[in-house]
Amino acid sequence: MKRYYFVIILLTFSYYASATGKVPSIIPLPSKIIMKEGTFNITPKTLIVIDDQTNGLIEVAHVFIAKLNSLMGTASEVLTFEAGRKYTNVIIFETKAVLFDSLGEEGYIMDITTKQLIITAASSKGIFYGLQSLWQLFPANIINPKLISKSYILPCLTIVDKPRFPWRGMLLDCCRHFMPKEVVLKYIDALSFYKMNRLHWHLTEDQAWRIEIKQYPNLTAFGSKRIEEDSSEYKGFYSQEDIKEIVAYAAIRNISIVPEIEMPGHAVAAIASYPYLSCTQEQLTIEPKWGVFKDVYCAGNDSVFQFLENVLNEVMTLFPFEYIHIGGDEVPKYRWDNCPKCTTLRNTLGLDNSDQLQQYFINRINNFLKKSQKKIIGWDEILDGGNLSNVTIQSWRGMEGAVKAAKTGNDAIVSPTSHAYFDAGVQAISLAKAYSFEPLPSELSGDEKKHVLGGECNIWTERITPANIDNMVFPRLLAMAEVLWSPKEQRNYVGFKKRVDKHYDILKQMRINYGFEDVPVVFNIHYVENKGFNIKLSSGQQGIKLFFSIENMNNKEYKPYTVPLTINSSFTIKAKANYKSVADTTLYIRKLVLHKALNKGMTLANPYSPNYEAAGNYALIDGLKGTANYRDGLWQGFQKQNMEAVVDLKKIMQVQFISAGFLQSAPSWIFYPEWVEFSGSVDGVIYTQISKIENTITMKSENTQIHDVETTFTPVPFRYIKVVAKNVGVCPPWHNGAGGEAWVFADEIIVK
Ligand code: ACM
Ligand code: ZN
């Protein structure tokens, strides 16, 4: 009984949506919205009518009615349109094939007058997208439908809308970290709400195989589990039943799922499950580390192709979409170059190099899939061995892959690291930067541009788990959705940002723990002679509250930041940010050291890389120490060359201590220097060696580490201090990047 009263109280309210004629905050922005006078009232008496001629329309109408039912406690049945009948309070879904020319398959027209709400489209897909816009006229809490109102008052308007690109996708890597079925389903809901239509499902990797293949049970029994560094087991896979359920769930929401079965590289989990698949046939372990690994499928062994064809046969029965992604990225050729079978095949085919062998590999799989009317997508590396035909290229190393594809008559999907790799934080790709993405390369002619089907944002999950995925994907997904749907000339960041602010409530209703739009804590720190370090904190995003604590000053609690600070000592500052419901526990840390070389003179014998320049010429003597993240903007990187710095103290001083900081991250080709030599001089011409310190720390650690190389000695008068850090040159033979140019990453040179 109690529940019944509750219902009655709610029924007395009506919801007024933008009834004042204010333009609603629809994302992605429709091509055209015309606001009109008046409102339309959806009540339990409102009829819901379809023209029942089109495939899928009845299903779309049922989903609509189910939601209305849960919102209002009741709703009309789906009725069939009766010509000649006068309707007064009605919602009509109608499809007209003639609209295909103007609206395409996915476009729609929504016309709301005081008497009726009509969504017209060429297909049920268009009606579906009209409904996604319609829901955005409702209050945010309809997303989690529960009885909230007896009626809904919507503004009269006309929307004419269609997508700019037919391919609007998100890649979800479920290998590095497993995403449970509920997470995948939640993302399908969110993607379809924002009119995205492709889920690119990355299912096989070095670190895991996550799709059940009945003919090869080891792939999941063995290949879906790995032993982590702490000896724990990490596992998970999707059964074929799970996959069918997910594919069907996606289909109702107009999302086509593209499975990615990686080959010939990123295949350690498969090879570890069936060792005959590799060139060496050695038993491997499933990789617990991230990176690129030299063991790949053997190209010279027919049983490998038999395996792949059998796998793909099962994949094809599970995924009805016409595209299958076959990977093709980051394939080291080391094993092929040293494999008798691969070498024999190369010679038989008269190929010059192993890039051409990869071209052969991809062609062979393409021909196999073509027989089943499937089209392949491959990462842009698949064109490295020469042209291919009838392939779709996913361009990730910039946009060049898309240009190359379009100019050779192939289709392209764009997801460049610069704008579409949302596994990078907002410091690399802010919401504004994601929004500035232009999917059509300017190098292409009008006809060539037609080959660019659209784009994807890529969610690689080395550092993403179900716990933080929302934080990385949102709100940037909204930017990608608008980039791929809305007309280019109508895109405007200020307007978009205002609409995003309105969508935070919707995201909360979707139980999405969205993250920041931009770097939440920006440090602006510089040393002022005789005064100390001046510290300003700011945020890349409006409305964020900042808190800080200074260590080494008996003051560990976090205080709100209000004004700049000046501190004349060495210290560590920790800051954190708070914004609406963003749950971010990240600490932003800067460690400062007061010393004799601060902001004095600096000459470098070899240039630092423009990609890792930190604060430029003074980065090594600015008092700021690099953190354990080599992309923090504090480390200066030197590739192949030594770091060789001369500090000019500007006058002769007593010196008794020098140190230099270094970072090692072997998977990123950054190693501690082989040795570090310190010397001093009074005139800058004749130097006296102070010490030469050999590195004793292993190169083989996978962890990112930082280490100060120090020398302490009896005080000596010097004006110039020289520090030479010997680069190891190239990655050693045991390393996955064997032969590649190694880096030295240096930071503060401290003189006392
Ligand atoms: C990729 O990011 N390796 C496609
Ligand atoms: Zn081989």
PDB file of N, CA and C and ligand atoms in Angstrom, residues 171 176 202 205 260 262 266 292 325 327-330 379-381 394-397 415 417 421 423 458 460 462, ligand 1:
ATOM      1  N   LEU A 171      37.201   1.843 -29.424  1.00  0.00           N
ATOM      2  CA  LEU A 171      37.910   0.589 -29.209  1.00  0.00           C
ATOM      3  C   LEU A 171      37.961   0.327 -27.717  1.00  0.00           C
ATOM      4  N   ARG A 176      44.326  -6.283 -21.787  1.00  0.00           N
ATOM      5  CA  ARG A 176      45.286  -5.833 -20.772  1.00  0.00           C
ATOM      6  C   ARG A 176      44.586  -5.869 -19.420  1.00  0.00           C
ATOM      7  N   HIS A 202      38.597  -5.352 -28.677  1.00  0.00           N
ATOM      8  CA  HIS A 202      39.965  -5.879 -28.757  1.00  0.00           C
ATOM      9  C   HIS A 202      40.055  -7.100 -27.839  1.00  0.00           C
ATOM     10  N   GLU A 205      45.483 -10.593 -27.295  1.00  0.00           N
ATOM     11  CA  GLU A 205      46.685  -9.806 -27.036  1.00  0.00           C
ATOM     12  C   GLU A 205      47.828 -10.698 -26.560  1.00  0.00           C
ATOM     13  N   GLU A 260      38.314  -7.748 -32.748  1.00  0.00           N
ATOM     14  CA  GLU A 260      39.700  -7.686 -33.229  1.00  0.00           C
ATOM     15  C   GLU A 260      40.447  -8.932 -32.770  1.00  0.00           C
ATOM     16  N   GLU A 262      44.044 -10.234 -33.138  1.00  0.00           N
ATOM     17  CA  GLU A 262      45.348  -9.679 -33.539  1.00  0.00           C
ATOM     18  C   GLU A 262      46.239 -10.711 -34.220  1.00  0.00           C
ATOM     19  N   HIS A 266      51.311  -9.263 -31.397  1.00  0.00           N
ATOM     20  CA  HIS A 266      50.454  -9.153 -30.206  1.00  0.00           C
ATOM     21  C   HIS A 266      49.694 -10.466 -29.993  1.00  0.00           C
ATOM     22  N   VAL A 292      55.806  -4.517 -26.639  1.00  0.00           N
ATOM     23  CA  VAL A 292      55.758  -5.184 -27.941  1.00  0.00           C
ATOM     24  C   VAL A 292      56.736  -6.347 -27.836  1.00  0.00           C
ATOM     25  N   HIS A 325      38.439  -7.072 -37.563  1.00  0.00           N
ATOM     26  CA  HIS A 325      39.731  -6.388 -37.423  1.00  0.00           C
ATOM     27  C   HIS A 325      40.792  -7.445 -37.181  1.00  0.00           C
ATOM     28  N   GLY A 327      44.110  -6.680 -36.681  1.00  0.00           N
ATOM     29  CA  GLY A 327      45.301  -6.125 -36.013  1.00  0.00           C
ATOM     30  C   GLY A 327      46.357  -5.715 -37.013  1.00  0.00           C
ATOM     31  N   GLY A 328      47.535  -6.320 -36.913  1.00  0.00           N
ATOM     32  CA  GLY A 328      48.605  -6.016 -37.858  1.00  0.00           C
ATOM     33  C   GLY A 328      49.580  -4.956 -37.386  1.00  0.00           C
ATOM     34  N   ASP A 329      49.375  -4.420 -36.182  1.00  0.00           N
ATOM     35  CA  ASP A 329      50.276  -3.368 -35.690  1.00  0.00           C
ATOM     36  C   ASP A 329      51.485  -3.974 -34.982  1.00  0.00           C
ATOM     37  N   GLU A 330      52.543  -3.182 -34.934  1.00  0.00           N
ATOM     38  CA  GLU A 330      53.706  -3.454 -34.078  1.00  0.00           C
ATOM     39  C   GLU A 330      54.164  -4.914 -34.170  1.00  0.00           C
ATOM     40  N   TRP A 379      45.516  -2.254 -38.714  1.00  0.00           N
ATOM     41  CA  TRP A 379      46.233  -1.038 -38.309  1.00  0.00           C
ATOM     42  C   TRP A 379      47.143  -0.587 -39.447  1.00  0.00           C
ATOM     43  N   ASP A 380      47.556   0.671 -39.424  1.00  0.00           N
ATOM     44  CA  ASP A 380      48.200   1.246 -40.616  1.00  0.00           C
ATOM     45  C   ASP A 380      49.507   0.548 -41.019  1.00  0.00           C
ATOM     46  N   GLU A 381      50.125  -0.195 -40.111  1.00  0.00           N
ATOM     47  CA  GLU A 381      51.357  -0.911 -40.467  1.00  0.00           C
ATOM     48  C   GLU A 381      51.142  -1.922 -41.590  1.00  0.00           C
ATOM     49  N   GLN A 394      43.097   1.314 -40.317  1.00  0.00           N
ATOM     50  CA  GLN A 394      42.874   2.143 -39.136  1.00  0.00           C
ATOM     51  C   GLN A 394      44.167   2.892 -38.843  1.00  0.00           C
ATOM     52  N   SER A 395      44.107   4.203 -39.028  1.00  0.00           N
ATOM     53  CA  SER A 395      45.295   5.044 -38.942  1.00  0.00           C
ATOM     54  C   SER A 395      45.506   5.477 -37.501  1.00  0.00           C
ATOM     55  N   TRP A 396      46.610   5.035 -36.901  1.00  0.00           N
ATOM     56  CA  TRP A 396      46.864   5.405 -35.501  1.00  0.00           C
ATOM     57  C   TRP A 396      48.172   6.158 -35.335  1.00  0.00           C
ATOM     58  N   ARG A 397      49.168   5.866 -36.221  1.00  0.00           N
ATOM     59  CA  ARG A 397      50.442   6.584 -36.114  1.00  0.00           C
ATOM     60  C   ARG A 397      50.271   7.903 -36.868  1.00  0.00           C
ATOM     61  N   SER A 415      42.098   7.141 -35.944  1.00  0.00           N
ATOM     62  CA  SER A 415      42.172   7.192 -34.475  1.00  0.00           C
ATOM     63  C   SER A 415      43.620   7.516 -34.096  1.00  0.00           C
ATOM     64  N   THR A 417      47.014   8.794 -32.352  1.00  0.00           N
ATOM     65  CA  THR A 417      47.414   8.897 -30.934  1.00  0.00           C
ATOM     66  C   THR A 417      47.236  10.319 -30.419  1.00  0.00           C
ATOM     67  N   TYR A 421      43.625   8.713 -28.493  1.00  0.00           N
ATOM     68  CA  TYR A 421      44.074   7.697 -27.541  1.00  0.00           C
ATOM     69  C   TYR A 421      43.706   8.148 -26.136  1.00  0.00           C
ATOM     70  N   ASP A 423      43.524   6.516 -23.566  1.00  0.00           N
ATOM     71  CA  ASP A 423      44.294   5.947 -22.454  1.00  0.00           C
ATOM     72  C   ASP A 423      45.323   6.957 -21.978  1.00  0.00           C
ATOM     73  N   ASN A 458      40.259   5.291 -28.834  1.00  0.00           N
ATOM     74  CA  ASN A 458      40.830   4.004 -28.453  1.00  0.00           C
ATOM     75  C   ASN A 458      41.080   3.955 -26.950  1.00  0.00           C
ATOM     76  N   TRP A 460      42.830   1.787 -24.685  1.00  0.00           N
ATOM     77  CA  TRP A 460      43.794   0.733 -24.340  1.00  0.00           C
ATOM     78  C   TRP A 460      43.860   0.678 -22.825  1.00  0.00           C
ATOM     79  N   GLU A 462      46.187  -0.773 -20.502  1.00  0.00           N
ATOM     80  CA  GLU A 462      47.339  -1.092 -19.653  1.00  0.00           C
ATOM     81  C   GLU A 462      47.184  -0.446 -18.284  1.00  0.00           C
TER      82      GLU A 462
HETATM   83  C1  ACM B   1      48.344   0.507 -31.510  1.00  0.00           C
HETATM   84  O1  ACM B   1      48.170   1.441 -30.726  1.00  0.00           O
HETATM   85  N1  ACM B   1      49.401  -0.278 -31.390  1.00  0.00           N
HETATM   86  C2  ACM B   1      47.419   0.254 -32.592  1.00  0.00           C
END
